[in-house]
Each structure stands twice: as C-alpha cells, then as structure tokens.
mmCIF file of C-alpha atoms in Angstrom:
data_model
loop_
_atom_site.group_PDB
_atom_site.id
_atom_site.type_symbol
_atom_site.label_atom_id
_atom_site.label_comp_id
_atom_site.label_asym_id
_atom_site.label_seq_id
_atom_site.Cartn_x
_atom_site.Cartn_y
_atom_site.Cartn_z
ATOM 1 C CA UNK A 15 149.173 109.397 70.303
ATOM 2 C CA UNK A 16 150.331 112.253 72.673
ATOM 3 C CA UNK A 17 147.995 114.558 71.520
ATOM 4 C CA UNK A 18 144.708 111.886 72.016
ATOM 5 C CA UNK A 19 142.631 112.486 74.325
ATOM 6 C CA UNK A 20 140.432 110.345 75.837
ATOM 7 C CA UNK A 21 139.147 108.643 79.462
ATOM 8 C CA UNK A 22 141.415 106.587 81.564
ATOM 9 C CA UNK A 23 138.447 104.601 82.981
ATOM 10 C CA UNK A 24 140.615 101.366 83.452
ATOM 11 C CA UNK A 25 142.661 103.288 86.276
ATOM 12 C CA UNK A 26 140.237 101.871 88.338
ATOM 13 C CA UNK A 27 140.073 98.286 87.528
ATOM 14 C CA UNK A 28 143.698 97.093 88.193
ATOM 15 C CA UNK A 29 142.909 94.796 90.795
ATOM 16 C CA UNK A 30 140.438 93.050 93.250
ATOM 17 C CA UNK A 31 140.781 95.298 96.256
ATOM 18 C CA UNK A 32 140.469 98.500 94.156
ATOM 19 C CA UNK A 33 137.598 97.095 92.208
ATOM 20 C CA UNK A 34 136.196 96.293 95.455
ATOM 21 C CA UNK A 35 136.113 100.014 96.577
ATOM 22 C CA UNK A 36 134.498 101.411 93.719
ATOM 23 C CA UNK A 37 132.078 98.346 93.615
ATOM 24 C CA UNK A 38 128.594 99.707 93.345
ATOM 25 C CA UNK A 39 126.013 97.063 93.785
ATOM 26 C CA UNK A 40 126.371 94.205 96.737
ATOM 27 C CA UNK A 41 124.787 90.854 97.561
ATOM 28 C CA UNK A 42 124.365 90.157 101.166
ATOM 29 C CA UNK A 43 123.098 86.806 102.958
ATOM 30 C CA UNK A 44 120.082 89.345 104.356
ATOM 31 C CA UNK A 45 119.105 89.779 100.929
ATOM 32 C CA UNK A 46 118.062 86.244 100.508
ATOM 33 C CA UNK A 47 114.886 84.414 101.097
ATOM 34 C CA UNK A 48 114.779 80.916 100.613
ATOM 35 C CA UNK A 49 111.014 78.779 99.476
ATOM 36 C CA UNK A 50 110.545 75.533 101.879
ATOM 37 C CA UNK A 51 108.155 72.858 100.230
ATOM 38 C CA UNK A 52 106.252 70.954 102.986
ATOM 39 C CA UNK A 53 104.062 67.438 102.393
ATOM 40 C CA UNK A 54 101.919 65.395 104.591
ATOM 41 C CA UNK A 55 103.750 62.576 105.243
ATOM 42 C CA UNK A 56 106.784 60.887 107.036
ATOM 43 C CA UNK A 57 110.089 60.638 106.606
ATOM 44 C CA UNK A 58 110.246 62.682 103.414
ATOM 45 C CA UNK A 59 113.180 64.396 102.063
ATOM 46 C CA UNK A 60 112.229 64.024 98.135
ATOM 47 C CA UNK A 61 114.097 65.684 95.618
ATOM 48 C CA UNK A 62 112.127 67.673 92.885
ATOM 49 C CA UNK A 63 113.574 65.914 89.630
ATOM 50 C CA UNK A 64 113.457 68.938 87.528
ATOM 51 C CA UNK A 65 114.957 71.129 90.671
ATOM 52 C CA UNK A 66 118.644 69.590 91.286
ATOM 53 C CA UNK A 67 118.911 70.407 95.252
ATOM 54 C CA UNK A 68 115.797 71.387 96.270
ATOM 55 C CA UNK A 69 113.360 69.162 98.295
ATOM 56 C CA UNK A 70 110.174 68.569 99.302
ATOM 57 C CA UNK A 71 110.453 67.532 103.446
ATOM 58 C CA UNK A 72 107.989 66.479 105.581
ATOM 59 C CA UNK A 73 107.604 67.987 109.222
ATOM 60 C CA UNK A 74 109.347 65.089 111.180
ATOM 61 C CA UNK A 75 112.461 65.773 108.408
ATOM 62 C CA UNK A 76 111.940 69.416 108.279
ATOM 63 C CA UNK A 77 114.535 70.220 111.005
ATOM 64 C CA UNK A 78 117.591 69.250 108.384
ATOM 65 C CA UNK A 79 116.531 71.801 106.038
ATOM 66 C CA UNK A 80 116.015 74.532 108.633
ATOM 67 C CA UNK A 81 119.026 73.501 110.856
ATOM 68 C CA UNK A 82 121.021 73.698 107.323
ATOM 69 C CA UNK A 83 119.473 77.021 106.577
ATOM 70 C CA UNK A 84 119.723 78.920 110.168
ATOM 71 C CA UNK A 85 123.554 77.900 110.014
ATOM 72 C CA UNK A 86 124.551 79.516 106.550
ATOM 73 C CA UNK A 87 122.766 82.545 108.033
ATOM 74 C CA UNK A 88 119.598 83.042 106.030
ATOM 75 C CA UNK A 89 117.217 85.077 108.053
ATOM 76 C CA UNK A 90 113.868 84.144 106.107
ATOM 77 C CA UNK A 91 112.292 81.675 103.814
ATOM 78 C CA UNK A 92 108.963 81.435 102.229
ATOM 79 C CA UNK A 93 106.917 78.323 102.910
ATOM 80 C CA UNK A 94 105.089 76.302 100.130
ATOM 81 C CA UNK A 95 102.247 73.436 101.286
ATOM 82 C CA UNK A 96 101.757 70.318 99.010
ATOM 83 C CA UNK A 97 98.139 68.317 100.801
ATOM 84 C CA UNK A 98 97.624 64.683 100.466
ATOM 85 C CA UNK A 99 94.198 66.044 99.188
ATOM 86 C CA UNK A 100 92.785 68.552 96.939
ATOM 87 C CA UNK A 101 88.987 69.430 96.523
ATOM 88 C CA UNK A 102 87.649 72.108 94.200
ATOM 89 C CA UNK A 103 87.881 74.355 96.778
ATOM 90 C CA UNK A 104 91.066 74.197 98.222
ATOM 91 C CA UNK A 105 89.979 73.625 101.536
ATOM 92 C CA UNK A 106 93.515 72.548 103.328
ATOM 93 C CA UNK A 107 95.050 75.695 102.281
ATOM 94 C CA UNK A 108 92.992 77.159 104.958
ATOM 95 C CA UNK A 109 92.272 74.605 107.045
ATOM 96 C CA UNK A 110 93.852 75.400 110.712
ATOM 97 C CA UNK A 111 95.510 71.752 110.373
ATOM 98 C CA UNK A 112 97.234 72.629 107.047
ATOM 99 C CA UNK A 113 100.469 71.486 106.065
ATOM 100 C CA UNK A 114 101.471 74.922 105.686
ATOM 101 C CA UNK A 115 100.143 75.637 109.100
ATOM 102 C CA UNK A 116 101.547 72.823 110.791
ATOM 103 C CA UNK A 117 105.482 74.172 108.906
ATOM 104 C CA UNK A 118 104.756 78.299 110.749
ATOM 105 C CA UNK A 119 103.870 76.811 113.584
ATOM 106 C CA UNK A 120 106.746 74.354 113.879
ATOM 107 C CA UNK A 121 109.522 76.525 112.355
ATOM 108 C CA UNK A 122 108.253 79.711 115.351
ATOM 109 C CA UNK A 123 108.319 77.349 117.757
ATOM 110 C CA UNK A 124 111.606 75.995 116.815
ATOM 111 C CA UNK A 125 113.609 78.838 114.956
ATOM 112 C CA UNK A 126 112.072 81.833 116.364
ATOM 113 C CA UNK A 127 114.670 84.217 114.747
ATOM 114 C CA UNK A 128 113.179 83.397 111.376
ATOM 115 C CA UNK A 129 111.346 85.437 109.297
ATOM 116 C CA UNK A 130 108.447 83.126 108.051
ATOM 117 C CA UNK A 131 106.536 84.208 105.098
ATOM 118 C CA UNK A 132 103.158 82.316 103.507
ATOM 119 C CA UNK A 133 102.721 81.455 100.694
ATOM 120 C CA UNK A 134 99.123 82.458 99.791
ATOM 121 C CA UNK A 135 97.081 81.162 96.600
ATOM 122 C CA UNK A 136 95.208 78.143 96.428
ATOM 123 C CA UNK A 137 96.656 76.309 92.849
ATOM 124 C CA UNK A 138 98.574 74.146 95.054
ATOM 125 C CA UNK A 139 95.340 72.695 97.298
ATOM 126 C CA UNK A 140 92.806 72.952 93.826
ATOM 127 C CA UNK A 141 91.915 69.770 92.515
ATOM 128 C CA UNK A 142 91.844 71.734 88.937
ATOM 129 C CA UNK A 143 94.831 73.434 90.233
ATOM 130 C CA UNK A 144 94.119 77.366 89.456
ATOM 131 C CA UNK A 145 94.194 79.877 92.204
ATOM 132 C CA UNK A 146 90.481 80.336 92.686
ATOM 133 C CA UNK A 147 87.316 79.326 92.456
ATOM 134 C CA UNK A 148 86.271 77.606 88.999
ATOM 135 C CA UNK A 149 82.890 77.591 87.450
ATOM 136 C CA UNK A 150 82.231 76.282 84.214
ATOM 137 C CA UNK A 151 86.104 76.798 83.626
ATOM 138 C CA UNK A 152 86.351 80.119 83.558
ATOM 139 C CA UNK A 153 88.250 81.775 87.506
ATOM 140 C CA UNK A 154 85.818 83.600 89.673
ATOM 141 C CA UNK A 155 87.525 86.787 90.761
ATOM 142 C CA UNK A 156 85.156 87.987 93.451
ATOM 143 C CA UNK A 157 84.422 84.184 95.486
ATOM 144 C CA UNK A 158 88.113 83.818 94.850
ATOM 145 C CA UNK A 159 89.032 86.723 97.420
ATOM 146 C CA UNK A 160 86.397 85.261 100.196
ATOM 147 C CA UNK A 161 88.851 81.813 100.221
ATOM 148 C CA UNK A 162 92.280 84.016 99.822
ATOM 149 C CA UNK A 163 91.026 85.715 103.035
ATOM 150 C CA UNK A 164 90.418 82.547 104.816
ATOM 151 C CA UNK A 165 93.696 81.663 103.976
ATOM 152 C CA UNK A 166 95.589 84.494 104.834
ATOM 153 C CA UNK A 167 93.658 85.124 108.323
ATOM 154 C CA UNK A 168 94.506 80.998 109.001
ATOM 155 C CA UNK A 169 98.433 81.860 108.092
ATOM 156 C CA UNK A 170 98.687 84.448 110.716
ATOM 157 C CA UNK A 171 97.075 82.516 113.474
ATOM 158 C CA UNK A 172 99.596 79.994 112.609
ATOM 159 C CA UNK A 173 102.081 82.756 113.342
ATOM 160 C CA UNK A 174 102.917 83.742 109.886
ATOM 161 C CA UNK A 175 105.605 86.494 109.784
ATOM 162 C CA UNK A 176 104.381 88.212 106.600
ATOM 163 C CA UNK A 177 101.403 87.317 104.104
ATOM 164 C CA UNK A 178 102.505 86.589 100.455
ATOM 165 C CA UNK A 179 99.547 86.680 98.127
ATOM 166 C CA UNK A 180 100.547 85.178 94.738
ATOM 167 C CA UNK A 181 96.988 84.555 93.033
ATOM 168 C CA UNK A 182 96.722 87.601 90.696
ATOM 169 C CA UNK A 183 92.878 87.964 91.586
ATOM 170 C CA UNK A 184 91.832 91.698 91.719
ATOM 171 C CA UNK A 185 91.279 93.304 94.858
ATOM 172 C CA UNK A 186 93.269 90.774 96.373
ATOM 173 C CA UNK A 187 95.371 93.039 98.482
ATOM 174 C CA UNK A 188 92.606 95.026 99.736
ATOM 175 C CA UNK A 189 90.661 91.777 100.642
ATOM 176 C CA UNK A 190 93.413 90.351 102.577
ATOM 177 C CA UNK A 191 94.072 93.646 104.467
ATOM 178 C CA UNK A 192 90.768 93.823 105.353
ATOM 179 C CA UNK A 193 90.709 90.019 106.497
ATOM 180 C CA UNK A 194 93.763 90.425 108.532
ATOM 181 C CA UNK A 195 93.232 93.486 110.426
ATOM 182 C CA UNK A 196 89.261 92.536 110.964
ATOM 183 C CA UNK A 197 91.035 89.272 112.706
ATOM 184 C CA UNK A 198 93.514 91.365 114.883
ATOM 185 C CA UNK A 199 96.203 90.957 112.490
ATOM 186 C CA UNK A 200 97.103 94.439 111.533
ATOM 187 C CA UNK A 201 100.898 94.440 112.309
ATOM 188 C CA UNK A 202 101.273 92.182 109.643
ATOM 189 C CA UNK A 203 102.518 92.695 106.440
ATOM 190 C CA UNK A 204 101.513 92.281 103.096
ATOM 191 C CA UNK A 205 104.508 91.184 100.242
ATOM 192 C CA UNK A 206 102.479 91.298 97.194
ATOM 193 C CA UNK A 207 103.199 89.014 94.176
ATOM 194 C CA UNK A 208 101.613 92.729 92.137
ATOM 195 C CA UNK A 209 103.570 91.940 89.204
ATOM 196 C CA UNK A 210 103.462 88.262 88.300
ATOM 197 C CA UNK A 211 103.552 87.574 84.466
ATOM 198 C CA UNK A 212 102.342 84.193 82.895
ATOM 199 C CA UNK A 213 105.265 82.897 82.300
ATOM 200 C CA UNK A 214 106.840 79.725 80.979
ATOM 201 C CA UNK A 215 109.696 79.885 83.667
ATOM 202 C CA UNK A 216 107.242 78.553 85.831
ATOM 203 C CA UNK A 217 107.436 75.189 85.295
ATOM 204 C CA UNK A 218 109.887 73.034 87.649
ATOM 205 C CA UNK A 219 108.126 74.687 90.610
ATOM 206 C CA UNK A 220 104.686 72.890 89.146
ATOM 207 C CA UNK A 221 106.637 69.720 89.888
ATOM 208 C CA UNK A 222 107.517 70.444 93.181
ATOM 209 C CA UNK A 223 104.157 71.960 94.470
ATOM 210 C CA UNK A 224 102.192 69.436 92.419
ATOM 211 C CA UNK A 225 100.051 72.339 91.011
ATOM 212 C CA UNK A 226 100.030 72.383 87.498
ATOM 213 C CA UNK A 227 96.472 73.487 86.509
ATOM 214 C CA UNK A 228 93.954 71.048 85.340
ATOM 215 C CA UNK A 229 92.752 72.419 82.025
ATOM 216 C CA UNK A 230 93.832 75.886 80.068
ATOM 217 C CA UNK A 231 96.702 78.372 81.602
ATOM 218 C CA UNK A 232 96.671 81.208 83.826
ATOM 219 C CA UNK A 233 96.423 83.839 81.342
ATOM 220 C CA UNK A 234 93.290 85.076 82.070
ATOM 221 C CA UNK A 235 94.768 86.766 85.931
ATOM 222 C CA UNK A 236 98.718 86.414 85.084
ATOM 223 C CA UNK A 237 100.023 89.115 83.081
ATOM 224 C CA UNK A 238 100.805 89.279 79.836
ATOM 225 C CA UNK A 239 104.795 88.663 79.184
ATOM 226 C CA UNK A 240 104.806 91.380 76.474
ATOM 227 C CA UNK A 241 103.403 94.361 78.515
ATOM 228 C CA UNK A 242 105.295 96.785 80.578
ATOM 229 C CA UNK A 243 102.812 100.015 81.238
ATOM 230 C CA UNK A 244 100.358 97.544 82.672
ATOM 231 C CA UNK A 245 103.160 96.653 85.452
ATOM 232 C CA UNK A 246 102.293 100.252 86.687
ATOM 233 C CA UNK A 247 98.781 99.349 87.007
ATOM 234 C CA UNK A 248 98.961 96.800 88.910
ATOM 235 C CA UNK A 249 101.737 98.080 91.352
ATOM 236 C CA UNK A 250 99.781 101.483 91.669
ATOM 237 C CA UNK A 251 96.264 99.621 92.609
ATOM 238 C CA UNK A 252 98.623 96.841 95.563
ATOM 239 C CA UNK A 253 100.092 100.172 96.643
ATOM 240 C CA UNK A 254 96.362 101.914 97.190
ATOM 241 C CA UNK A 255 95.033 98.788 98.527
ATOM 242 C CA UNK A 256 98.111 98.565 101.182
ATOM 243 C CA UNK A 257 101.022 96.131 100.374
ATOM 244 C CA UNK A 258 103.882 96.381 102.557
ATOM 245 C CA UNK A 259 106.111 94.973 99.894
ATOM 246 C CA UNK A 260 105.785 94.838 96.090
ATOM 247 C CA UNK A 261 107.235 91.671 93.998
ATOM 248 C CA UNK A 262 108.309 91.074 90.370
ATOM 249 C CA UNK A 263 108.446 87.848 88.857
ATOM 250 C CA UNK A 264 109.873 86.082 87.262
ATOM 251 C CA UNK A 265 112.842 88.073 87.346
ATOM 252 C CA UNK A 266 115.750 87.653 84.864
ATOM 253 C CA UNK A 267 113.601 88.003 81.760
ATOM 254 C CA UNK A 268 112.134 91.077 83.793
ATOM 255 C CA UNK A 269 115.045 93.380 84.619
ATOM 256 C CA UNK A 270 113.507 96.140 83.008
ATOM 257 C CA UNK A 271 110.195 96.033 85.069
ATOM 258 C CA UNK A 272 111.943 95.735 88.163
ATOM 259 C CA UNK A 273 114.074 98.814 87.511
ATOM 260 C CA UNK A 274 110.368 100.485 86.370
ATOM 261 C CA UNK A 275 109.260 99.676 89.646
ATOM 262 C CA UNK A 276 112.272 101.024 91.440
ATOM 263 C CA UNK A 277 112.179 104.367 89.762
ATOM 264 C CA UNK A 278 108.221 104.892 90.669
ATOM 265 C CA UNK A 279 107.427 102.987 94.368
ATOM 266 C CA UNK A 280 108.683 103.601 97.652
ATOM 267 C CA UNK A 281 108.092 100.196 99.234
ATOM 268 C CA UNK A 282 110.527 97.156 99.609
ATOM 269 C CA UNK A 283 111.137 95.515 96.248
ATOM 270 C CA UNK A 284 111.334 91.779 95.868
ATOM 271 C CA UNK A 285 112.615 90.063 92.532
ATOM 272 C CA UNK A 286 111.121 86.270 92.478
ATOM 273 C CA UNK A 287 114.555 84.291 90.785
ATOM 274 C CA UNK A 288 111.669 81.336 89.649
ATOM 275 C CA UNK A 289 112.423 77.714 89.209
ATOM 276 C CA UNK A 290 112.923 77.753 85.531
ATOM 277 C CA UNK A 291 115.842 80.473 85.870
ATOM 278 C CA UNK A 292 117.187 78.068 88.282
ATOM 279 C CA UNK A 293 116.854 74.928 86.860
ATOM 280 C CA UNK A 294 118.613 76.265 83.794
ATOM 281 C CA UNK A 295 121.447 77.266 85.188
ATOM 282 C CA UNK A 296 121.852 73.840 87.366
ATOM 283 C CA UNK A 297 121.196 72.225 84.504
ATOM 284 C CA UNK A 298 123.757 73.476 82.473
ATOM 285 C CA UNK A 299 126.160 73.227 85.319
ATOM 286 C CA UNK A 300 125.919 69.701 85.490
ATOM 287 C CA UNK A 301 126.760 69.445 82.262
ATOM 288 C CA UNK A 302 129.781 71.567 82.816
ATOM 289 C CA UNK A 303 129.132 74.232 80.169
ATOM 290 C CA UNK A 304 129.062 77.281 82.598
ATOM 291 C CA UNK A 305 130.817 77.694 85.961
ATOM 292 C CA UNK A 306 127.372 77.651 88.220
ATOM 293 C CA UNK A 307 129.114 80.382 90.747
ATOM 294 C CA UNK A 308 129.802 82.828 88.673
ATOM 295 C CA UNK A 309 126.710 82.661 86.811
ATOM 296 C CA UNK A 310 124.594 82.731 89.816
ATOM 297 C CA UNK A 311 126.320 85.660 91.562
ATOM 298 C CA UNK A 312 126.680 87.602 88.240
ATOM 299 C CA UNK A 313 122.784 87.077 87.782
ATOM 300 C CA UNK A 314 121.723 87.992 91.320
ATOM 301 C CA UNK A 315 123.548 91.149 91.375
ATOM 302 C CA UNK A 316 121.703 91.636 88.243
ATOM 303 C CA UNK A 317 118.704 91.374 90.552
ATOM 304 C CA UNK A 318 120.167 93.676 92.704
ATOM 305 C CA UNK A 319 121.396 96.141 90.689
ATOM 306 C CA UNK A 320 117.901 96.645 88.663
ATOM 307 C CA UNK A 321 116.795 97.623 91.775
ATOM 308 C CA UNK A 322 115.634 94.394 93.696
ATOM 309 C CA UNK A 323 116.623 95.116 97.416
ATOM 310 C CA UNK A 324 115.128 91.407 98.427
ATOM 311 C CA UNK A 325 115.422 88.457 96.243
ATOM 312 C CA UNK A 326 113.486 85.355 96.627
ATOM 313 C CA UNK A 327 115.895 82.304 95.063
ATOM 314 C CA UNK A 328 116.295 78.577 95.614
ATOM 315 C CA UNK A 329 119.895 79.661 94.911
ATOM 316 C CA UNK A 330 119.924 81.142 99.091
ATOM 317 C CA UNK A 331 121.987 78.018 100.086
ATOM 318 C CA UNK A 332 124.589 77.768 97.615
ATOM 319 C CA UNK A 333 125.117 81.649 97.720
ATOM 320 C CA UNK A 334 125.236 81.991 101.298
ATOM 321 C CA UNK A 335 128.271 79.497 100.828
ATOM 322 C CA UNK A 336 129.713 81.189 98.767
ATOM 323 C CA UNK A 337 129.326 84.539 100.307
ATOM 324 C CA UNK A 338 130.877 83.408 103.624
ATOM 325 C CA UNK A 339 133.798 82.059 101.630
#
C-alpha cells in the first residue's frame, strides 16, 4: 500500500461546512417561479386531485395563495386561466375581462413587487382544447398566430410582467413581438416555451387547467420526445425571432437538452419541472417510499446544475421552506 498511488478526493468531503465550500451548484428562493391557476367563480380554493397541494383559487380567495407566496419570498409566479366557457376560438383568453386578466391586474395592484408572467396559448379557453385554431381537425399554424397575438397584446394591457408563449405554433415568437411592440409594448419580454416536447408528463396539469384536448394529441406542433438536434432548431429560430428567455420542458427526462441549450444560447434559461414530475414524487411521498425533501432538492439542483438558471416548479412553496430552514 505505501507505494499506491492514487487521488485523495474524499479530503474534501469530511463534513457539512467543508462540503459547503467546495459546493458547486446552488438553489436560491430567486430561482423559483411558482404557476397560479385562476377560475371564474367564488369562494374557490379547489384542490387539483391528481396535484397534492396545488389549487385552483378564485379572485375573491386569491389573496391566501399570494399572501402565502410573497411571505416565503418567491419573487414571481406564472398565471394559468381556467373560463367558465370555451368556444372554438378561445375567445376569453383574450378577452380584456379574462380570468387571466382579471388575476395581472389584481395581483399588480395588490403585490406590486411581483414578477407576473402569462401564460399564453389558448388549449385552456378551446372548446376542442388544442392551442389554435382547428379546421377539419387538423391545427392551423398561420390563423393560430393572429389569436396568440390578441392574447399576448390583452396580457400586457392587463399589466403582464413578461409574455410566456407555450403553443408551439411557428413563427410564434416573431408574431407576438411584432403584436407587442406595434401595441406600445416593447419593454416587454418574451420567455419562450422554444423547446416543449409532447410529453406524457403532462398530464395532472390537464386536470387542473381543464384542457385536455378534444380529439388526437399535440404531436403534430409538440416535439418529438426522441429528438435532440431538432431542440437547436427551434431555440435558434425563438432566438432570431427575439425571445428574451428560452424554456425547456419538461425537464427531468430532459437534462441533456437543457445542458445543449446552455452550451449554445446566451439568453436566460428556464427548466419547466411539469406536473407529472411533481405528482410523482408527492405521490410517492405519501406513501412514504422516498423522503419528498431530499428528492425534491436533489432533483432541482439537477435543474440547476444542467444549466437551468430559472426553474418553473409547483415545488416553489415547499422549497422556499425548506431553504429558509
């Protein structure tokens, strides 16, 4: 043995302060954003059955969410509408009245030092419930971006901190930029959904934003789960067309394309931890076969350490307890 050689790389691992200092990836609060689900009615505060702590609240209720959210020191959340009605169209999601306009307006006027971003697609305000216009079943790209815009523009009146696109149309990014600064809205960013696979993590959120689509999937603008070169394709066309942000998602299953991303782009990276991931986990946690803490931080600074610096996670709440432990 005195004559082995070898690396003493356990030197710096003998306890929790000195494997603090040579820690190399971090999770702050400020990395967090945190999705809201709004619906038309009163007194709501309805749990999502398939989503163990997460809620849909109506506007009068919406204060014990935000309240609750403003105290653990989460500086931005991403707001998701659910309409008493739907048309083919999707009229309410750009209706001035909207739920999700009534939410921007009433979390600015109330919680000013929030960062609210929009939601923008249509599947939840569809009566078929995909993210554009449908003729003869098939999802009309083009007519699809004239609606998107409406949206968008309608978001920022409402005082909309930052515009998230999520539909997967083409051009959608250029569209909206267009839209927004044509309407006086230039200052306002764009946090693309530019990588967004079709995905069977997806499914809890369907339950909580009621938008489940009507007939066939969303393979036909989702990306395909098995394709990684076309990731650069779609992030290099946002980046032309002028996002302000790029997003991957889902993300666990996608560590790989986020750290693709990271290595190519220059703009603010966002990693979408879906329902699914986090339904999973709670699941499971419930059941007391993990220890839901550690799995959540160790997965996050997965997130984080792929090269997410923003992660969007229904997690926010019970991290940002734990974090200010």
């Amino acid at each position: 043995m005195a004559t082995l050689q070898f690396d003493r790389h356990r030197r710096l691992r003998q306890n929790a302060n000195l494997r603090a200092m040579v820690r190399e990836t971090h999770l702050h609060v400020e990395d967090l954003i945190y999705p809201i689900f709004v619906v038309e009615e009163k007194g709501v505060k309805r749990e999502v059955p398939s989503m163990p702590g997460i809620y849909q609240f109506s506007l009068d209720r919406l204060n014990e969410e935000m309240d609750e959210v403003v105290q653990l020191g989460i500086k931005s959340v991403i707001v998701f509408g659910v309409p008493a009605e739907k048309d083919e169209v999707g009229s309410q999601a750009y209706c001035e009245h909207g739920i999700v306009q009534q939410a921007i307006r009433y979390i600015k006027a109330n919680y000013p030092e929030i960062v609210v971003i929009a939601d923008t697609c249509l599947c939840e305000y569809t009566s078929h419930g995909h993210c554009g216009v449908v003729e003869n079943e098939q999802v009309l790209n083009d007519p699809s971006l004239e609606l998107l815009v409406k949206t968008a523009v309608s978001q920022a009146q409402a005082g909309a901190d930052i515009i998230a696109p999520s539909n997967m149309m083409d051009g959608f990014v250029a569209a909206i930029r267009q839209g927004l600064d044509e309407a006086g809205f230039a200052h306002v960013p764009i946090m693309s959904y530019a990588i967004k696979y079709a995905s069977a993590f997806y499914g809890p959120f369907r339950d909580a934003a009621d938008s489940a689509p009507q007939f066939g999937d969303r393979k036909t603008y989702q990306m395909d789960p098995a394709n990684r070169l076309e990731a650069f394709r779609e992030a290099e066309s946002d980046v032309r067309e002028g996002a302000d942000f790029l997003m991957v998602k889902p993300a666990l299953a996608y560590l790989d394309i986020i750290r693709d991303i990271k290595n190519h782009f220059h703009l603010p990276l966002v990693a979408y931890n879906v329902s699914g991931e986090y339904s999973m986990v709670k699941a499971a946690a419930q059941n007391g076969w993990i220890n839901e803490k550690d799995i959540v931080l160790e997965m996050l600074t997965s997130m984080k350490r792929a090269g997410a610096d923003l992660i969007m996670t229904y997690f926010a709440k019970d991290v940002a307890r734990w974090l200010n432990e």
